[in-house]
mmCIF file of C-alpha atoms in Angstrom:
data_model
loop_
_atom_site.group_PDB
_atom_site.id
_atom_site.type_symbol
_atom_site.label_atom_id
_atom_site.label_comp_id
_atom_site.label_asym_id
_atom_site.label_seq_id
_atom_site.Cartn_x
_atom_site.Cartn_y
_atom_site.Cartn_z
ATOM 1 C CA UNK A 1 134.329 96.931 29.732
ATOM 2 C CA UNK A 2 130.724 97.812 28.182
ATOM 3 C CA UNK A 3 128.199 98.769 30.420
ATOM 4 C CA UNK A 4 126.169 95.590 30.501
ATOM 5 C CA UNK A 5 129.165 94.024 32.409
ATOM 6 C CA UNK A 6 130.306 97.027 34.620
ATOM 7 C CA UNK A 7 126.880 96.620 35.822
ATOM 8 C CA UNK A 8 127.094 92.631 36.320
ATOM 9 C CA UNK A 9 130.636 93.625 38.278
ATOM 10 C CA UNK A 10 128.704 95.915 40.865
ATOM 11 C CA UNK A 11 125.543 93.599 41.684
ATOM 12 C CA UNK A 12 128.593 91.060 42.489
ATOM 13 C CA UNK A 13 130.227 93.075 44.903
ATOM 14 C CA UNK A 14 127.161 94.577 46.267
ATOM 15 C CA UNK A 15 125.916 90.867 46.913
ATOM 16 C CA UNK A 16 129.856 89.978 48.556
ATOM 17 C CA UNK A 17 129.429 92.854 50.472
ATOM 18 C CA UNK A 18 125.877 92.960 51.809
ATOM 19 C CA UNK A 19 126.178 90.651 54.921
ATOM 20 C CA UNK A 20 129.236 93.536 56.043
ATOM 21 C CA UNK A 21 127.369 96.164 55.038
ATOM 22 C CA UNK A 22 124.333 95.482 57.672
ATOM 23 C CA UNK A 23 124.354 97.355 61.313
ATOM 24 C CA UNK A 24 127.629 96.154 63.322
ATOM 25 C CA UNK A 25 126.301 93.391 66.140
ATOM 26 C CA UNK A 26 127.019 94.939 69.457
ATOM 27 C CA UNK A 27 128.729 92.990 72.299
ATOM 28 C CA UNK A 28 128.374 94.839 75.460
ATOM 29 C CA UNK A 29 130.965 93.797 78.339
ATOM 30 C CA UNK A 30 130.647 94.357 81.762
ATOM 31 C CA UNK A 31 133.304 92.656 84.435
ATOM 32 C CA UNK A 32 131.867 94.392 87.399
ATOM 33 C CA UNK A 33 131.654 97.622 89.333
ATOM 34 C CA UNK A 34 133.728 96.668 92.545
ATOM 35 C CA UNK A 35 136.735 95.753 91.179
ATOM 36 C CA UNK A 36 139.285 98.225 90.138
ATOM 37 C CA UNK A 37 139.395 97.280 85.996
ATOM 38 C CA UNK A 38 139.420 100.095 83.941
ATOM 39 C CA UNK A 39 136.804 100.152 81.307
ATOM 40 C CA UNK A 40 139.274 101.202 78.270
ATOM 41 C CA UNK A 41 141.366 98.008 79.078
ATOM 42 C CA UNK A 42 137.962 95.875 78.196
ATOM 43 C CA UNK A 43 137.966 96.153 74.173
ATOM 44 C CA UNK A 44 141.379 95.128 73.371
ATOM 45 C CA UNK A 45 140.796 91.731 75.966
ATOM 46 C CA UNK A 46 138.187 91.037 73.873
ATOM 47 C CA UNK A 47 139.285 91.817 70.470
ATOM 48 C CA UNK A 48 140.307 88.653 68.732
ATOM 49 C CA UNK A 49 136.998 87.154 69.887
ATOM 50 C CA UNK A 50 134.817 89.596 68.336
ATOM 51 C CA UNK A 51 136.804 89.183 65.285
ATOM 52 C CA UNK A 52 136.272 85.398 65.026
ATOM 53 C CA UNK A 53 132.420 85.953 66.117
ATOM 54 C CA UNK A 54 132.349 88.935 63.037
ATOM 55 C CA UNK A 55 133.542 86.166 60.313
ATOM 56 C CA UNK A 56 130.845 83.610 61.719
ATOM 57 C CA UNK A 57 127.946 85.529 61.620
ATOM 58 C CA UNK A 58 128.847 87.343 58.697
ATOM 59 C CA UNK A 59 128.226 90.740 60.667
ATOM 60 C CA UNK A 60 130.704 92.694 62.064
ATOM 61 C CA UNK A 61 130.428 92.480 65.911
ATOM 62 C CA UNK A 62 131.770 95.388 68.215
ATOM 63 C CA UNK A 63 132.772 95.376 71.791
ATOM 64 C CA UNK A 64 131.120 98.017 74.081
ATOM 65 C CA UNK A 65 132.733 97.574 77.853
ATOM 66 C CA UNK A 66 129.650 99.256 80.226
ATOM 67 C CA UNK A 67 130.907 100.086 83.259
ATOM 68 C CA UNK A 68 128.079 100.847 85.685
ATOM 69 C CA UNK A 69 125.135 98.899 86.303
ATOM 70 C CA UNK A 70 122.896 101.562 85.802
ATOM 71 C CA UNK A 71 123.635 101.935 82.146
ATOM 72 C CA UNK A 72 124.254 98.264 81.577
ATOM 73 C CA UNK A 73 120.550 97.674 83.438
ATOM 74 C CA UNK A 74 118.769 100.381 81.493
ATOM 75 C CA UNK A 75 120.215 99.033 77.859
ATOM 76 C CA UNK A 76 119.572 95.644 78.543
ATOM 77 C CA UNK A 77 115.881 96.927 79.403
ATOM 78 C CA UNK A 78 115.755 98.392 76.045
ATOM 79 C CA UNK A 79 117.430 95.645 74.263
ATOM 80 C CA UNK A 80 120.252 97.565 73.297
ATOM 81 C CA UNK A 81 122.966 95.020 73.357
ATOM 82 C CA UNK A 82 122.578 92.144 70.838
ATOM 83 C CA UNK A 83 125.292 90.329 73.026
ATOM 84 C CA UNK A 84 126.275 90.985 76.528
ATOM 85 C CA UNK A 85 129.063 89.291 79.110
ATOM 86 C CA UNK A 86 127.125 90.316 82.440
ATOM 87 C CA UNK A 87 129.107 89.783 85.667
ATOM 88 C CA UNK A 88 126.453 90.922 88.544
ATOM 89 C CA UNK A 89 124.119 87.196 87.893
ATOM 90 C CA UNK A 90 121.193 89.685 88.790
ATOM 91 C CA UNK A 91 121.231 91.998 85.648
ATOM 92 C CA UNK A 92 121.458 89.302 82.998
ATOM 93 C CA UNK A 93 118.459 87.221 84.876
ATOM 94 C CA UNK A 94 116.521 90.680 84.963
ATOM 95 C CA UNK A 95 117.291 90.865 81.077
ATOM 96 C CA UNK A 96 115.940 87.438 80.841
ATOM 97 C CA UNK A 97 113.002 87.167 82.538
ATOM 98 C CA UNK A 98 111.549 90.464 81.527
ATOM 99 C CA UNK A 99 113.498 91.548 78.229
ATOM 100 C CA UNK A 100 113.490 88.167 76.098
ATOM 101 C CA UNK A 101 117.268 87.435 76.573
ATOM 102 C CA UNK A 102 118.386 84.084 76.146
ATOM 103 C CA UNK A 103 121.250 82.665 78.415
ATOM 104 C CA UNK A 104 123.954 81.683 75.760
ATOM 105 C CA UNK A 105 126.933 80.326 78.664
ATOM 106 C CA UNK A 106 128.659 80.567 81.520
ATOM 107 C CA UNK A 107 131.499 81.294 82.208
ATOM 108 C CA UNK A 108 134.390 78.899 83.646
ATOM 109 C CA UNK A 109 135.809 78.915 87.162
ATOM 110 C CA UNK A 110 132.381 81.492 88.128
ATOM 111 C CA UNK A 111 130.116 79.127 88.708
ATOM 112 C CA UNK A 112 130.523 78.743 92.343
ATOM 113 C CA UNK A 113 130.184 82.910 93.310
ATOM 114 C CA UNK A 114 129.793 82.717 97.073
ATOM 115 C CA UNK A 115 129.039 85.445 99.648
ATOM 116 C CA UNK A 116 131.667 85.059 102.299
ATOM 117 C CA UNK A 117 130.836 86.900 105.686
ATOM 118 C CA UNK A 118 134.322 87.561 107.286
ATOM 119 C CA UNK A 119 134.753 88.296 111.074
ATOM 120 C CA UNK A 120 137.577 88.477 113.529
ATOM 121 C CA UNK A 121 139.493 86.004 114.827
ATOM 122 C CA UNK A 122 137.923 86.238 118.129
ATOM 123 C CA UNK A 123 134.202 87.368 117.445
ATOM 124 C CA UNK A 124 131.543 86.137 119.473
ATOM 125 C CA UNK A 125 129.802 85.441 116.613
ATOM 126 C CA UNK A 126 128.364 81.815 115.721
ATOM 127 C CA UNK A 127 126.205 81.831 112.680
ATOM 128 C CA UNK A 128 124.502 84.065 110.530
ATOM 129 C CA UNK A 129 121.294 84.581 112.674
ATOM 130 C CA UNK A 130 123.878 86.369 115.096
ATOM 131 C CA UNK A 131 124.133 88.862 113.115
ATOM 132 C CA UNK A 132 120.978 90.482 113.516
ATOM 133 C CA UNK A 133 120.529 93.662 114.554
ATOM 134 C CA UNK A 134 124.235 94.345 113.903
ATOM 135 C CA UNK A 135 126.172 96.317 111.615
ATOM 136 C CA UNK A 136 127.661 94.494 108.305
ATOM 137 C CA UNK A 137 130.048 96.087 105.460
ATOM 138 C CA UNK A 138 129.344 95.053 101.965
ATOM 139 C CA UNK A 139 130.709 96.156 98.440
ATOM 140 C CA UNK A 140 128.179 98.196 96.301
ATOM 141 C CA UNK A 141 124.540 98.068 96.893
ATOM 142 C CA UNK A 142 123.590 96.612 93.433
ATOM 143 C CA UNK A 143 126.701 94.626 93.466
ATOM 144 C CA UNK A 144 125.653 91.066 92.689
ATOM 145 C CA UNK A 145 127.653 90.032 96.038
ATOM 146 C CA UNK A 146 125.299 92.509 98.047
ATOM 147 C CA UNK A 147 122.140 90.815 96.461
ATOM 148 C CA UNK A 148 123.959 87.328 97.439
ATOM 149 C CA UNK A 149 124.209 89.067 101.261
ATOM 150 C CA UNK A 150 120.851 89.947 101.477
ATOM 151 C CA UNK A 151 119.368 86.879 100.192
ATOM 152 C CA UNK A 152 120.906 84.968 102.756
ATOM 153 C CA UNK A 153 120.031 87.262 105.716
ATOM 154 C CA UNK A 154 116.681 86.766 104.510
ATOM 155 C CA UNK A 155 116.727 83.343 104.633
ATOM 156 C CA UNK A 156 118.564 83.573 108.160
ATOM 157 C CA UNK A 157 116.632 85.670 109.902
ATOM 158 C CA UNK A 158 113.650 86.760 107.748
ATOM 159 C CA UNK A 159 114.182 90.230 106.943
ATOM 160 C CA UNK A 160 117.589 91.753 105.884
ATOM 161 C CA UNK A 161 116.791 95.234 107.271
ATOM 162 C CA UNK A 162 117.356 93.558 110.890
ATOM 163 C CA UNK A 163 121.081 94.228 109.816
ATOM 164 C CA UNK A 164 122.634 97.940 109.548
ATOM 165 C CA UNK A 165 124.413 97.833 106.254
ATOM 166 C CA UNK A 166 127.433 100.026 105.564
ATOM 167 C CA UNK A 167 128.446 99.750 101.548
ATOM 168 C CA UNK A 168 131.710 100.570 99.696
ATOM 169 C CA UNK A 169 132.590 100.926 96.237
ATOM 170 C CA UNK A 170 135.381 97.951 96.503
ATOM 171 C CA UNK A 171 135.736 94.330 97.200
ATOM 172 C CA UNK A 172 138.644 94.891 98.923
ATOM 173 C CA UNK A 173 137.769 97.911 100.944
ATOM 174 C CA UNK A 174 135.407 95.521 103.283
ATOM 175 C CA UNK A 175 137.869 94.317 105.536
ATOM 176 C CA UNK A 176 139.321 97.456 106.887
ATOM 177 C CA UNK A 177 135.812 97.996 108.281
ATOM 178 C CA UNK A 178 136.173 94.671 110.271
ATOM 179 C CA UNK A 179 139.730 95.608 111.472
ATOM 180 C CA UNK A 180 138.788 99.484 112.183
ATOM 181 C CA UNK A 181 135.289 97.860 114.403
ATOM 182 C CA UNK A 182 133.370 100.043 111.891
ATOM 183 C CA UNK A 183 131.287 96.933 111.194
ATOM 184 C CA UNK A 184 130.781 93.488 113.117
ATOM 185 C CA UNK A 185 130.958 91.871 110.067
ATOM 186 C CA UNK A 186 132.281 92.202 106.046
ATOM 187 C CA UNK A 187 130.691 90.644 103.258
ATOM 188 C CA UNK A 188 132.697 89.866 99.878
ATOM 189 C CA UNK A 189 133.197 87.391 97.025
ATOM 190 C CA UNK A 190 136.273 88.100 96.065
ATOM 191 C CA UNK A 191 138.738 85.235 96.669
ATOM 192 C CA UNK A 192 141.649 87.450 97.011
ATOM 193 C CA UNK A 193 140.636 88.870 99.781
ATOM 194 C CA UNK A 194 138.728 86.140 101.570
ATOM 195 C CA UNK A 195 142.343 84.163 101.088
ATOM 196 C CA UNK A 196 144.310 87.306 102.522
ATOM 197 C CA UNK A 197 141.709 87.564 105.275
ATOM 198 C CA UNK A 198 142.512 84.557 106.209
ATOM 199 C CA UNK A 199 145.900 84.225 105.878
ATOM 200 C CA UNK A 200 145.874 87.150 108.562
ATOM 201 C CA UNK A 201 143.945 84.739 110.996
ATOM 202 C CA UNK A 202 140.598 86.132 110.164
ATOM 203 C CA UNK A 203 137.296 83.671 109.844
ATOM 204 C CA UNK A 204 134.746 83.018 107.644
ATOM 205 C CA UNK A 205 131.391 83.059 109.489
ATOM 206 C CA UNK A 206 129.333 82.018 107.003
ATOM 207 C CA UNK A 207 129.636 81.135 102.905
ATOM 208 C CA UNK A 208 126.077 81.913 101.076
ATOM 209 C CA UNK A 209 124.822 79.910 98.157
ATOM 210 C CA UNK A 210 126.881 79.902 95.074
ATOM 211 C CA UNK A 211 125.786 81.937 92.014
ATOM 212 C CA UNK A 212 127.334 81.797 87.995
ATOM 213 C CA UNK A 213 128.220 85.026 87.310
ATOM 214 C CA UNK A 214 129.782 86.364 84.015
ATOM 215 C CA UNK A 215 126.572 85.235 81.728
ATOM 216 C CA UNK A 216 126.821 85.936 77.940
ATOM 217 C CA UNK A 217 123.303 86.403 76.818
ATOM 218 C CA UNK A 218 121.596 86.965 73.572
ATOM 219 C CA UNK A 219 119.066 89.665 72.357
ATOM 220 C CA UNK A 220 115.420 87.998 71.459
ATOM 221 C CA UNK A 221 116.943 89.507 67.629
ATOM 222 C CA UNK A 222 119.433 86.958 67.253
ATOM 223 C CA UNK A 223 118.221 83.983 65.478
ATOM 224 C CA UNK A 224 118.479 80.813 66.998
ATOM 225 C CA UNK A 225 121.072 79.642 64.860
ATOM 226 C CA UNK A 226 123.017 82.869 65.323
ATOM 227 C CA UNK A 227 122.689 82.228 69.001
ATOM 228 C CA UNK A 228 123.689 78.699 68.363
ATOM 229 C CA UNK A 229 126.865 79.628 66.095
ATOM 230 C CA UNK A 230 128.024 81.979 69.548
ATOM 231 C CA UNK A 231 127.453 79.240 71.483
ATOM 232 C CA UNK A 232 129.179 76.587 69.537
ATOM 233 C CA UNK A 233 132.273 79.116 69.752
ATOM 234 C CA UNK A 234 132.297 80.157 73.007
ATOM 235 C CA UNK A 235 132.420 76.812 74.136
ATOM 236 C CA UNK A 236 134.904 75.784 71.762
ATOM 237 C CA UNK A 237 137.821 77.986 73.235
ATOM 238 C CA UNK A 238 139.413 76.069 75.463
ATOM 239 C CA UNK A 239 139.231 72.981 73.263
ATOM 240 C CA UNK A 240 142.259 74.271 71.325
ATOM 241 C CA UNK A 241 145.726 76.113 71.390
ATOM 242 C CA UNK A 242 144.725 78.993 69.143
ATOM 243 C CA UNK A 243 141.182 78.991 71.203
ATOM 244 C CA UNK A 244 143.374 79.433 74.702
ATOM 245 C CA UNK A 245 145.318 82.342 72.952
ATOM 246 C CA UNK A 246 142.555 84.229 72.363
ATOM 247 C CA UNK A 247 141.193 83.669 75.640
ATOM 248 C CA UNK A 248 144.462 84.522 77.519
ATOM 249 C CA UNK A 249 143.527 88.220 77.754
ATOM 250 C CA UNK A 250 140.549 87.741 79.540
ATOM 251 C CA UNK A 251 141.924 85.549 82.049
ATOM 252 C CA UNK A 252 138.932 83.385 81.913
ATOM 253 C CA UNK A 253 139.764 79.358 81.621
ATOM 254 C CA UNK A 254 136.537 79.213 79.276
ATOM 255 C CA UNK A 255 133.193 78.709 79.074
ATOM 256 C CA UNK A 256 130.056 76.514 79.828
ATOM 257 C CA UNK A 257 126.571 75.385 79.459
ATOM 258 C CA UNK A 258 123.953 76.153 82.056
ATOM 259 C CA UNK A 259 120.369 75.452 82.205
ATOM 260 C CA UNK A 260 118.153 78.441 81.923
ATOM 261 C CA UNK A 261 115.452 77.589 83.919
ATOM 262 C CA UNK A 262 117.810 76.799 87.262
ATOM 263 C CA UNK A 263 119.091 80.297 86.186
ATOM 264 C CA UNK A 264 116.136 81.931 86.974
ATOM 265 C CA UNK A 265 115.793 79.669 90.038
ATOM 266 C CA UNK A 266 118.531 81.341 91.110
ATOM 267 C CA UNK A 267 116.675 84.879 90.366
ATOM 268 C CA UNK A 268 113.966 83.797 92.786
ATOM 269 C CA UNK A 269 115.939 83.291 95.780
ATOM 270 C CA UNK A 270 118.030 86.432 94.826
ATOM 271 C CA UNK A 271 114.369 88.107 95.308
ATOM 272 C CA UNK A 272 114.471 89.290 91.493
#
């Protein structure tokens, strides 16, 4: 081969090549801080998604599970992530509102995220208002379900401080507080243990507002088509068998579309 055409060879593969050759697209993952999911199980859940996403946009696209809000808050800040599944509703509507994000979906069977206050069987207790000036367990401070807590206090009795908060890592550390008289009342979201609360002849006082969690946002770098072509696939899933398959890991029953603006509705009431 002369020269001429080992050089014609070489612009044709650099050309092939130069859409994988760019900066990998980075899709950070986050499933929450109080439940007990360990962050090297994330990738792999995730894996045949980020493949499918790397052949549409013609970038490779890497998953980056985030564990602690902290992290996850500060990245976000400094647009870090070019993709991100938030689960605490109050970091990705943060990233929105003040980093440029765009909401991309939902995601299925999350939509209706609700606060449940639990009490004893035979509390005293009536309504939310009651609970002022008495002690509450709730799962981690910056825990979306916390900011879901304090919202509604606010909105029951003006000021959440009236109420003398005791917080745990876990979802499903907040009843043993009830049972142990530690608090008059546990907080949580987590159906599990509302269900097996319950079951045990335990009450729900009080059910806040429900809240989406587990948003997928876009960085303000993604193109609107790019952000588009995510959609599009994202919301695909569930519409087929091979789409369910790759969804199966996550355990999610797929995603939806929600309107940005009542997003950031929901931001206001949170107090972001």
């Amino acid at each position: 081969m002369g020269t001429r055409s080992l050089r014609r060879v070489l612009a044709a593969c650099l050309l092939l090549a130069a859409p994988w050759a760019q900066a990998a697209l980075v899709f950070a993952v986050n499933e929450g801080v109080t439940y007990r999911v360990p962050s090297e199980q994330i990738a792999a859940k995730y894996a045949a998604i980020a493949a499918d996403l790397s052949k549409l946009l013609k970038q490779p696209v890497t998953i980056e599970p985030v564990g602690d809000y902290p992290t996850l808050r500060r990245r976000l800040a400094e647009k870090a992530y070019d993709l991100a599944m938030v689960h605490p509703a109050h970091l990705s509507i943060v990233a929105i509102k003040q980093s440029g994000y765009k909401l991309v979906v939902v995601t299925k069977g999350y939509e209706q995220y609700s606060a449940n206050f639990l009490v004893k069987a035979d509390s005293p207790l009536k309504s939310l208002a009651d609970i002022k000036g008495l002690r509450l367990g709730a799962p981690d401070e910056d825990s979306i379900t916390s900011w879901m807590v304090r919202a509604s206090l606010r909105d029951a009795i003006g000021d959440p401080k009236g109420v003398v908060f005791t917080y745990t890592r876990y979802q499903d550390a907040v009843p043993f507080f009830v049972e142990n008289n530690l608090t008059h009342v546990g907080a949580t979201a987590a159906s599990s243990v509302i269900k097996a609360w319950q079951a045990k002849g335990g009450k729900v006082l009080f059910k806040s507002k429900p809240v989406p969690i587990k948003h997928v946002i876009a960085s303000p770098s993604l193109s609107a088509e790019q952000v588009g072509i995510v959609r599009d696939y994202l919301l695909s899933l569930d519409g087929s068998e091979d789409g369910r398959k790759k969804l199966e890991p996550t355990k999610y029953q797929g995603f939806a579309t929600y309107d940005e603006a009542a997003m950031l509705a929901i931001g206001t009431w949170l107090g972001l």
